Amino acid sequence: GQQVMQIPQYQHVQEGEDFTTYCNSSTTLSNIQWYKQRPGGHPVFLIQLVKSGEVKKQKRLTFQFGEAKKNSSLHITATQTTDVGTYFCAGPVTGGGNKLTFGTGTQLKVEL
Amino acid sequence: NAGVTQTPKFQVLKTGQSMTLQCAQDMNHEYMSWYRQDPGMGLRLIHYSVGAGITDQGEVPNGYNVSRSTTEDFPLRLLSAAPSQTSVYFCASRTGQGYGYTFGSGTRLTVV
């Protein structure tokens, strides 16, 4: 079945360092979404990418969709303690209508 | 707008008991889904709905039932609780296929 994997599973950084998480799908995706979940909280939608090679920015966050639409990345520049949480990518299930499958997530910890 | 409201927030069940997790949204969203979140396994889709009267199975539907009699409500029923159903359950809704999900705050369920 379709799989959406994320690496790394965990990442510890010092405040001010950059951070990147990668999302890889076993099948081509029509679009990809990114979510952030703070510790003890619920996932919050960040952004959706649709076009091949698309790059979108939200302040210090840069999202990229691969040319083949099978991978994506989220890059955070100069991390802050407010960036702590787990970042998930999610894509539609191939042939699954409107189902959305989530990646395994990358847990980010930021140390002062 | 309250968004997506889940009740209860916490629940302890004995093995074999049944219960219903409630989910209501006031955003007139057509699409609603139930996910469970277990450590290291991300979010897994249980059931979803694309409108009143329409439901379908997700990745892990066994042991759960849903119904969608109104646009607003999407309850999840546990038929006979098992320890393997100990998890955090999230309900989510969205306008349509090309939009991000709004998640509820979750129900933390423990089955003993």
Coordinates of C-alpha atoms in Angstrom, one line a residue:
Chain A
G1 CA 0.0 0.0 0.0
Q2 CA 0.9 3.6 -0.3
Q3 CA 3.4 4.8 2.3
V4 CA 4.5 8.3 3.3
M5 CA 7.7 8.3 5.3
Q6 CA 9.4 11.1 7.0
I7 CA 13.0 11.5 8.1
P8 CA 14.4 12.1 10.5
Q9 CA 12.1 10.8 13.2
Y10 CA 13.7 13.1 15.8
Q11 CA 15.8 16.2 15.6
H12 CA 17.5 18.1 18.5
V13 CA 18.9 21.5 17.5
Q14 CA 20.3 24.5 19.3
E15 CA 18.2 27.6 19.1
G16 CA 19.3 29.5 16.0
E17 CA 20.3 26.5 14.0
D18 CA 18.4 25.5 10.9
F19 CA 16.2 22.4 10.6
T20 CA 14.9 20.3 7.7
T21 CA 12.5 17.4 7.6
Y22 CA 11.9 15.3 4.5
C23 CA 8.8 13.6 3.3
N24 CA 8.9 10.7 0.8
S25 CA 5.9 9.0 -0.8
S26 CA 6.0 5.6 -2.6
T27 CA 3.6 7.0 -5.2
T28 CA 3.1 10.3 -7.0
L29 CA 1.0 12.8 -5.1
S30 CA -1.5 15.3 -6.5
N31 CA -0.7 17.6 -3.6
I32 CA 0.9 17.5 -0.2
Q33 CA 0.0 19.2 3.0
W34 CA 2.1 20.1 6.1
Y35 CA 0.9 20.2 9.7
K36 CA 2.5 21.1 13.0
Q37 CA 1.5 19.5 16.4
R38 CA 2.7 21.1 19.6
P39 CA 3.4 18.8 22.5
G40 CA 0.1 17.8 24.0
G41 CA -1.8 19.6 21.3
H42 CA -3.6 18.8 18.1
P43 CA -2.3 19.0 14.5
V44 CA -2.6 22.4 12.9
F45 CA -2.6 22.9 9.1
L46 CA 0.3 24.9 7.8
I47 CA 0.2 24.8 4.0
Q48 CA -0.6 22.9 0.9
L49 CA 1.6 22.5 -2.2
V50 CA 0.2 21.4 -5.5
K51 CA 2.6 22.1 -8.4
S52 CA 5.7 20.2 -9.3
G53 CA 8.8 22.0 -8.0
E54 CA 6.6 24.5 -6.0
V55 CA 8.3 26.5 -3.2
K56 CA 6.3 28.4 -0.6
K57 CA 7.5 30.5 2.3
Q58 CA 5.9 31.4 5.6
K59 CA 8.3 33.7 7.5
R60 CA 11.2 31.4 8.5
L61 CA 9.5 28.2 7.1
T62 CA 10.2 27.1 3.5
F63 CA 8.2 24.3 1.9
Q64 CA 9.2 22.6 -1.3
F65 CA 7.4 20.0 -3.5
G66 CA 9.7 17.8 -5.6
E67 CA 9.7 17.8 -9.3
A68 CA 8.4 14.3 -9.5
K69 CA 5.8 15.1 -6.8
K70 CA 6.9 12.1 -4.7
N71 CA 8.8 14.1 -2.1
S72 CA 8.6 17.3 -0.1
S73 CA 10.6 19.1 2.5
L74 CA 10.1 21.7 5.2
H75 CA 13.1 23.9 6.2
I76 CA 13.1 26.2 9.2
T77 CA 15.7 28.9 9.3
A78 CA 17.1 30.0 12.7
T79 CA 14.9 27.8 14.9
Q80 CA 13.2 29.3 17.9
T81 CA 11.8 27.6 21.0
T82 CA 8.3 28.2 19.6
D83 CA 9.2 25.8 16.7
V84 CA 9.1 22.9 19.1
G85 CA 6.7 20.2 18.0
T86 CA 6.1 17.4 15.6
Y87 CA 5.8 18.2 11.9
F88 CA 3.7 15.9 9.7
C89 CA 3.3 15.8 5.9
A90 CA 0.1 14.4 4.5
G91 CA -1.0 13.4 1.0
P92 CA -4.1 12.0 -0.7
V93 CA -4.3 8.2 -0.8
T94 CA -3.8 7.0 -4.4
G95 CA -7.2 5.7 -5.7
G96 CA -8.6 6.4 -2.2
G97 CA -10.9 9.2 -3.1
N98 CA -10.7 11.9 -0.5
K99 CA -8.7 10.0 2.1
L100 CA -5.6 11.8 3.5
T101 CA -2.7 9.7 4.7
F102 CA -0.2 11.2 7.2
G103 CA 3.5 10.7 7.3
T104 CA 5.2 9.4 10.5
G105 CA 6.2 12.8 11.6
T106 CA 9.5 14.5 12.7
Q107 CA 9.7 15.6 16.3
L108 CA 11.7 18.8 16.7
K109 CA 13.3 19.8 20.0
V110 CA 15.0 23.2 20.3
E111 CA 17.5 23.8 23.1
L112 CA 18.6 27.2 24.4
Chain B
N1 CA -17.0 29.7 15.7
A2 CA -16.1 26.9 18.0
G3 CA -14.4 24.9 15.2
V4 CA -14.2 21.2 15.8
T5 CA -15.4 20.1 19.3
Q6 CA -14.6 16.6 20.7
T7 CA -16.1 15.1 23.8
P8 CA -15.0 13.7 26.2
K9 CA -11.4 14.9 26.5
F10 CA -10.4 11.9 28.6
Q11 CA -12.0 8.4 29.1
V12 CA -11.1 5.2 30.8
L13 CA -13.0 2.1 29.7
K14 CA -12.9 -1.5 30.8
T15 CA -12.3 -4.2 28.2
G16 CA -15.5 -5.1 26.5
Q17 CA -17.3 -1.9 27.2
S18 CA -18.7 0.2 24.4
M19 CA -18.8 4.0 24.0
T20 CA -19.3 6.8 21.6
L21 CA -16.7 9.6 21.0
Q22 CA -18.5 12.7 20.0
C23 CA -17.4 15.2 17.3
A24 CA -19.2 18.3 16.1
Q25 CA -18.1 21.1 13.8
D26 CA -19.8 24.4 13.1
M27 CA -18.0 25.4 9.9
N28 CA -20.4 23.7 7.5
H29 CA -17.5 21.4 6.3
E30 CA -18.5 18.5 4.1
Y31 CA -15.5 16.3 4.8
M32 CA -14.9 14.8 8.3
S33 CA -12.4 12.2 9.4
W34 CA -11.4 10.2 12.5
Y35 CA -7.7 9.5 13.2
R36 CA -6.0 7.7 16.0
Q37 CA -2.5 8.7 17.1
D38 CA -0.1 6.2 18.7
P39 CA 3.5 6.9 19.7
G40 CA 5.8 6.5 16.7
M41 CA 3.0 5.7 14.3
G42 CA 1.8 9.1 13.3
L43 CA -1.9 9.6 12.5
R44 CA -3.8 6.7 11.1
L45 CA -7.2 7.1 9.4
I46 CA -10.1 5.1 11.0
H47 CA -13.2 6.3 9.1
Y48 CA -14.1 9.3 7.0
S49 CA -17.1 11.0 5.4
V50 CA -17.6 13.3 2.5
G51 CA -21.1 14.4 3.4
A52 CA -24.2 13.5 5.4
G53 CA -25.1 9.9 4.8
I54 CA -21.8 9.0 3.2
T55 CA -19.0 7.2 5.1
D56 CA -16.1 5.0 4.2
Q57 CA -13.4 3.0 5.9
G58 CA -9.9 4.2 6.4
E59 CA -6.7 2.4 7.2
V60 CA -7.7 0.9 10.6
P61 CA -11.5 0.6 10.7
N62 CA -11.9 -2.7 12.7
G63 CA -13.6 -2.3 16.0
Y64 CA -15.1 1.1 15.1
N65 CA -18.4 2.3 13.6
V66 CA -19.4 5.7 12.3
S67 CA -22.5 7.4 11.0
R68 CA -23.1 10.9 9.5
S69 CA -26.7 11.8 9.9
T70 CA -26.0 15.6 9.8
T71 CA -23.3 17.8 8.3
E72 CA -22.3 18.9 11.8
D73 CA -21.9 15.6 13.7
F74 CA -19.6 12.6 13.1
P75 CA -19.6 10.3 16.1
L76 CA -17.2 7.3 16.5
R77 CA -18.5 4.2 18.2
L78 CA -16.3 1.7 19.9
L79 CA -18.2 -1.6 19.8
S80 CA -16.3 -3.6 22.4
A81 CA -13.2 -1.8 23.7
A82 CA -9.9 -3.6 23.7
P83 CA -6.5 -2.5 25.2
S84 CA -5.2 -2.1 21.6
Q85 CA -7.6 0.8 21.2
T86 CA -5.8 2.8 23.9
S87 CA -4.9 5.9 21.9
V88 CA -5.5 9.5 21.3
Y89 CA -8.4 10.1 18.9
F90 CA -8.7 13.1 16.7
C91 CA -11.7 14.3 14.7
A92 CA -11.0 16.6 11.8
S93 CA -13.0 18.5 9.2
R94 CA -12.4 20.4 6.0
T95 CA -14.2 22.2 3.3
G96 CA -13.1 19.9 0.5
Q97 CA -10.4 17.8 -1.1
G98 CA -8.0 20.7 -1.7
Y99 CA -8.1 22.2 1.8
G100 CA -6.4 21.5 5.0
Y101 CA -8.0 19.8 8.0
T102 CA -9.1 21.6 11.1
F103 CA -8.6 19.2 14.0
G104 CA -10.4 18.9 17.3
S105 CA -8.4 18.9 20.6
G106 CA -8.6 15.1 20.8
T107 CA -9.9 12.4 23.2
R108 CA -7.4 10.5 25.2
L109 CA -8.8 7.0 25.7
T110 CA -7.4 4.3 27.9
V111 CA -8.8 0.7 27.9
V112 CA -7.9 -1.4 30.9

